[in-house]
Amino acid sequence: MDIFSQIDLTKSPKHIAIIMDGNGRWAKKQGQERLFGHSIGVDSVRDTLSAAKKIGVKYVTFYAFSTENWGRPQDEVEGLMDLMVKTIANEVPAMNENGAKLWSIGDVSGLPQDCQDELRIAKEKTAQNSTINMILALNYSSRWEITEAIKNIAEKVENGLLKSTEINEKLINEEMNTQHFPDPELLIRTSGEQRLSNFLLWQMAYTEFYFTDVLWPDFREEDLFKAVLEYQHRERRFGQVSEQLI
Ligand code: FPP
């Protein structure tokens, strides 16, 4: 039986978060520059989004550029930013065909101006779509996001708009960049690395982690289906015992 037909479409995760890793190693294996790996990685993003749509996933968050990625060699950072600008602009027709609405999380104000502009335009052009939500984590780090949330809450307390006793998980959620999305049920990280790398730490308290040796530029529809199938075979207990879940 092919892998797609084994998936229970009534139990697809609503939200999948993806750490796209291994572009550099993939390029090296081909005797190419690292940036070539990133550019083929864009094909994987496109394929993954359309595969996610086929199985009814509503949100996919891609970790495209972390705050820590600024520390890479300058030519790689510049190349990645150029790729981002081109990709965001080029992908709008495909996003519209797929009914995909573009969002971003992270400190967009720290990105180059042309990247900010393309992002804004692509968000406007896809704002009416509602089949699937494509979320790009750009200049994102979870500790940055949590720090900003704490600052905002402290300011409200300072200004008398909020009592400290009123702070709860719901209120903290509303201060996160992800306030409009449900928490991811599934995290996928490619390339054999098994770390969170400062990604959605607050949001992934109950997320299932799936690690694969596949390098991101090789990741295709079938790899997403495999991950979802494994997720569906796991039991999510949220701290309870099996019998309580029946
Ligand atoms: C990690 O591989 C990958 C990145 C830091 C960049 C991912 C970005 C893309 C695929 C471009 C996507 C763009 C859009 C707009 C969706 P790595 O370079 O760390 O690989 P390595 O561990 O093998 O060196």
XYZ file of C-alpha atoms in Angstrom, residues 10-208:
199
model
C -9.152 12.573 9.951
C -6.103 12.549 12.262
C -3.663 14.742 10.390
C -1.846 17.243 12.588
C -3.228 20.764 12.247
C 0.203 22.346 12.556
C 3.617 20.993 11.545
C 6.819 22.864 12.414
C 9.912 22.143 10.349
C 13.622 22.728 10.979
C 15.068 22.562 7.464
C 18.595 21.327 8.056
C 21.356 19.888 5.888
C 21.411 22.272 2.914
C 25.145 22.928 3.277
C 26.046 19.230 3.571
C 23.822 18.379 0.616
C 25.556 21.004 -1.534
C 28.999 19.811 -0.458
C 28.102 16.263 -1.483
C 27.291 17.611 -4.940
C 30.548 19.565 -5.052
C 28.587 22.830 -4.984
C 28.504 26.000 -2.899
C 26.290 26.019 0.223
C 23.892 28.486 -1.390
C 23.033 25.947 -4.072
C 21.739 23.725 -1.273
C 19.554 26.542 0.063
C 18.137 27.232 -3.401
C 17.190 23.569 -3.968
C 15.767 23.681 -0.436
C 13.152 26.081 -1.785
C 11.819 23.234 -3.993
C 11.474 21.159 -0.830
C 9.476 23.961 0.825
C 7.102 24.077 -2.154
C 6.701 20.290 -2.262
C 6.184 20.034 1.493
C 3.513 22.719 1.532
C 1.540 21.067 -1.258
C 1.897 17.636 0.429
C 0.701 19.136 3.725
C -2.304 20.586 1.949
C -3.168 17.165 0.444
C -3.513 15.638 3.895
C -5.444 18.526 5.403
C -2.706 20.185 7.477
C -3.704 23.802 8.153
C -0.397 25.371 9.312
C 3.233 24.704 8.381
C 5.974 26.748 10.053
C 9.372 26.720 8.328
C 12.484 27.797 10.272
C 14.042 29.757 7.405
C 16.444 32.099 9.225
C 17.291 32.142 12.901
C 18.689 35.056 14.874
C 21.863 32.961 15.222
C 22.183 32.609 11.416
C 23.523 36.205 11.237
C 26.792 34.721 12.520
C 27.359 32.795 9.259
C 29.912 34.060 6.704
C 28.739 37.349 5.195
C 28.417 35.996 1.637
C 26.162 33.174 2.830
C 23.967 35.576 4.832
C 23.683 37.931 1.847
C 22.990 35.017 -0.510
C 20.290 33.677 1.808
C 18.635 37.102 2.040
C 18.670 37.476 -1.767
C 17.207 33.999 -2.103
C 14.529 34.865 0.426
C 13.573 38.069 -1.429
C 13.385 36.268 -4.805
C 11.581 33.240 -3.418
C 8.944 35.229 -1.551
C 8.156 37.233 -4.707
C 8.275 34.241 -7.099
C 6.162 31.951 -4.977
C 3.083 34.171 -4.696
C 1.291 32.632 -7.745
C 1.942 29.096 -6.427
C 0.757 30.155 -2.961
C -2.445 31.520 -4.480
C -2.983 28.312 -6.486
C -2.568 26.331 -3.272
C -4.808 28.666 -1.277
C -1.850 29.375 1.013
C -1.796 32.435 3.249
C 1.672 33.734 4.119
C 2.614 34.743 7.668
C 5.915 35.382 9.390
C 7.221 35.126 12.923
C 10.422 36.719 14.166
C 11.853 40.221 14.204
C 11.037 41.236 10.629
C 12.258 44.792 11.322
C 15.810 43.412 11.490
C 15.676 42.067 7.914
C 16.983 44.009 4.891
C 14.435 46.522 3.575
C 13.812 44.683 0.269
C 13.056 41.503 2.193
C 10.606 43.360 4.459
C 8.932 44.889 1.387
C 8.516 41.586 -0.492
C 7.217 39.940 2.634
C 4.608 42.660 3.146
C 3.513 42.501 -0.518
C 3.298 38.671 -0.504
C 1.286 38.746 2.739
C -1.140 41.258 1.205
C -1.483 39.232 -2.002
C -2.208 35.979 -0.138
C -4.275 37.437 2.705
C -7.586 36.091 1.348
C -6.378 32.471 1.117
C -7.618 30.050 3.734
C -6.762 26.473 2.666
C -3.381 26.371 4.410
C -1.178 28.814 6.334
C 2.509 29.057 5.481
C 4.492 30.577 8.317
C 8.091 31.630 7.780
C 10.272 32.020 10.860
C 12.597 34.841 9.807
C 15.143 36.436 12.129
C 13.429 34.298 14.736
C 14.596 32.891 18.028
C 12.358 31.536 20.717
C 14.240 33.205 23.582
C 13.924 36.553 21.782
C 10.173 35.978 21.381
C 9.725 35.014 25.041
C 11.822 37.993 26.181
C 9.669 40.377 24.123
C 6.508 38.811 25.551
C 7.799 39.292 29.108
C 8.719 42.928 28.383
C 5.219 43.622 26.992
C 3.519 42.016 29.962
C 5.767 43.874 32.444
C 4.963 47.158 30.715
C 1.222 46.504 31.044
C 1.670 45.739 34.737
C 3.804 48.888 35.190
C 1.115 51.000 33.506
C -1.606 49.538 35.663
C -3.333 47.830 32.709
C -2.800 44.384 34.188
C -2.367 42.842 37.645
C 0.446 40.319 38.053
C -2.115 37.858 39.440
C -3.934 37.996 36.086
C -0.926 36.580 34.193
C -1.729 33.093 32.948
C -0.799 30.801 30.047
C -3.537 32.174 27.793
C -2.304 35.721 28.304
C 1.303 34.707 27.625
C 0.162 32.918 24.433
C -1.445 36.130 23.273
C 1.915 37.916 23.536
C 3.656 35.366 21.315
C 4.265 35.843 17.576
C 2.262 32.631 17.130
C -0.889 33.987 18.797
C -3.012 33.220 15.701
C -1.889 29.598 15.344
C -2.493 26.427 17.345
C 0.616 24.807 18.866
C 2.364 22.382 16.491
C 1.522 18.723 17.109
C 4.532 17.585 15.065
C 8.085 18.882 14.668
C 10.235 17.577 11.838
C 13.996 18.152 11.759
C 15.994 16.887 8.807
C 19.664 15.887 8.409
C 20.040 13.703 11.495
C 20.491 16.573 13.985
C 18.377 16.210 17.112
C 18.142 19.682 18.652
C 15.505 22.392 19.006
C 17.892 25.239 18.181
C 15.859 27.952 19.889
C 12.689 27.173 17.892
C 9.163 27.537 19.354
C 10.223 26.487 22.869
C 7.019 27.716 24.522
C 4.752 26.329 21.781
C 6.286 22.837 21.647
C 5.564 21.723 25.210
C 3.531 18.727 23.940
C 4.817 18.407 20.370
C 5.928 15.046 18.953
